[in-house]
């Protein structure tokens, strides 16, 4: 292979590696209280109520949280996304 192609490929792989590292560090540094607050604001925007009435706790899976707001239970994955909603109950 020509030397210029190898250098270009090395630079491209370096940029991709740095981007992957920064993205992973951002997701790994996610604070559980920020995730609970975001889910509470989402719940209030849909159903109304008081966001301070929501509470969260760790689930059994790695990095997952469960957040209960009134009668709604939200399952949140390790990336902070709502993956399951169960409504009803207390």
mmCIF file of C-alpha atoms in Angstrom:
data_model
loop_
_atom_site.group_PDB
_atom_site.id
_atom_site.type_symbol
_atom_site.label_atom_id
_atom_site.label_comp_id
_atom_site.label_asym_id
_atom_site.label_seq_id
_atom_site.Cartn_x
_atom_site.Cartn_y
_atom_site.Cartn_z
ATOM 1 C CA UNK A 1 0.000 0.000 0.000
ATOM 2 C CA UNK A 2 1.182 3.517 -0.642
ATOM 3 C CA UNK A 3 2.475 5.374 2.365
ATOM 4 C CA UNK A 4 -0.117 8.188 2.014
ATOM 5 C CA UNK A 5 -2.993 5.679 2.250
ATOM 6 C CA UNK A 6 -1.566 4.174 5.443
ATOM 7 C CA UNK A 7 -1.089 7.597 7.024
ATOM 8 C CA UNK A 8 -4.638 8.652 6.074
ATOM 9 C CA UNK A 9 -6.039 5.409 7.452
ATOM 10 C CA UNK A 10 -4.088 5.841 10.695
ATOM 11 C CA UNK A 11 -5.351 9.404 11.161
ATOM 12 C CA UNK A 12 -8.942 8.336 10.443
ATOM 13 C CA UNK A 13 -8.745 5.482 12.950
ATOM 14 C CA UNK A 14 -7.250 7.836 15.535
ATOM 15 C CA UNK A 15 -10.121 10.306 15.138
ATOM 16 C CA UNK A 16 -12.697 7.495 15.423
ATOM 17 C CA UNK A 17 -10.986 6.141 18.562
ATOM 18 C CA UNK A 18 -10.969 9.572 20.227
ATOM 19 C CA UNK A 19 -14.656 10.089 19.373
ATOM 20 C CA UNK A 20 -15.581 6.675 20.775
ATOM 21 C CA UNK A 21 -13.643 7.364 23.962
ATOM 22 C CA UNK A 22 -15.338 10.737 24.516
ATOM 23 C CA UNK A 23 -18.799 9.303 23.830
ATOM 24 C CA UNK A 24 -18.225 6.420 26.241
ATOM 25 C CA UNK A 25 -16.938 8.742 28.936
ATOM 26 C CA UNK A 26 -20.036 10.941 28.567
ATOM 27 C CA UNK A 27 -22.386 7.982 29.012
ATOM 28 C CA UNK A 28 -20.380 6.450 31.855
ATOM 29 C CA UNK A 29 -20.469 9.701 33.843
ATOM 30 C CA UNK A 30 -24.283 9.829 33.895
ATOM 31 C CA UNK A 31 -25.506 10.793 37.374
ATOM 32 C CA UNK A 32 -28.550 8.772 38.566
ATOM 33 C CA UNK A 33 -30.163 11.846 40.139
ATOM 34 C CA UNK A 34 -30.033 13.633 36.765
ATOM 35 C CA UNK A 35 -31.718 10.654 35.091
ATOM 36 C CA UNK A 36 -34.449 10.548 37.754
ATOM 37 C CA UNK A 37 -34.989 14.308 37.382
ATOM 38 C CA UNK A 38 -35.283 13.992 33.594
ATOM 39 C CA UNK A 39 -37.822 11.152 33.892
ATOM 40 C CA UNK A 40 -39.767 13.185 36.476
ATOM 41 C CA UNK A 41 -39.894 16.200 34.130
ATOM 42 C CA UNK A 42 -41.054 13.883 31.313
ATOM 43 C CA UNK A 43 -43.819 12.485 33.532
ATOM 44 C CA UNK A 44 -44.966 15.949 34.619
ATOM 45 C CA UNK A 45 -45.093 17.145 31.003
ATOM 46 C CA UNK A 46 -47.397 14.234 30.114
ATOM 47 C CA UNK A 47 -49.515 13.800 33.241
ATOM 48 C CA UNK A 48 -48.980 16.888 35.391
ATOM 49 C CA UNK A 49 -48.180 16.722 39.079
ATOM 50 C CA UNK A 50 -45.109 17.464 41.140
ATOM 51 C CA UNK A 51 -41.694 16.266 39.932
ATOM 52 C CA UNK A 52 -40.393 16.031 43.511
ATOM 53 C CA UNK A 53 -42.941 13.250 44.173
ATOM 54 C CA UNK A 54 -41.021 10.892 41.869
ATOM 55 C CA UNK A 55 -38.474 8.511 43.320
ATOM 56 C CA UNK A 56 -35.967 6.153 41.743
ATOM 57 C CA UNK A 57 -33.852 3.145 42.701
ATOM 58 C CA UNK A 58 -31.386 0.818 40.966
ATOM 59 C CA UNK A 59 -32.806 -2.164 39.098
ATOM 60 C CA UNK A 60 -31.230 -5.600 38.927
ATOM 61 C CA UNK A 61 -29.602 -5.083 35.525
ATOM 62 C CA UNK A 62 -26.327 -3.237 35.082
ATOM 63 C CA UNK A 63 -26.839 0.506 35.257
ATOM 64 C CA UNK A 64 -30.622 0.389 35.020
ATOM 65 C CA UNK A 65 -32.951 2.492 37.160
ATOM 66 C CA UNK A 66 -36.611 2.251 38.061
ATOM 67 C CA UNK A 67 -38.481 5.534 38.583
ATOM 68 C CA UNK A 68 -41.978 5.730 40.087
ATOM 69 C CA UNK A 69 -44.073 8.843 39.569
ATOM 70 C CA UNK A 70 -47.566 8.558 41.082
ATOM 71 C CA UNK A 71 -49.016 5.362 39.588
ATOM 72 C CA UNK A 72 -46.534 5.098 36.717
ATOM 73 C CA UNK A 73 -43.366 3.005 36.862
ATOM 74 C CA UNK A 74 -40.626 3.828 34.344
ATOM 75 C CA UNK A 75 -37.770 1.416 33.584
ATOM 76 C CA UNK A 76 -34.649 3.299 32.461
ATOM 77 C CA UNK A 77 -31.650 1.616 30.800
ATOM 78 C CA UNK A 78 -27.961 2.323 31.428
ATOM 79 C CA UNK A 79 -27.950 5.072 28.777
ATOM 80 C CA UNK A 80 -30.803 6.959 30.459
ATOM 81 C CA UNK A 81 -33.500 5.992 27.964
ATOM 82 C CA UNK A 82 -37.003 5.001 29.078
ATOM 83 C CA UNK A 83 -37.380 1.408 27.908
ATOM 84 C CA UNK A 84 -40.599 0.334 29.604
ATOM 85 C CA UNK A 85 -43.600 2.057 31.152
ATOM 86 C CA UNK A 86 -46.123 0.386 33.442
ATOM 87 C CA UNK A 87 -49.162 2.448 34.352
ATOM 88 C CA UNK A 88 -51.657 1.907 37.106
ATOM 89 C CA UNK A 89 -51.356 0.853 40.726
ATOM 90 C CA UNK A 90 -49.906 2.855 43.566
#
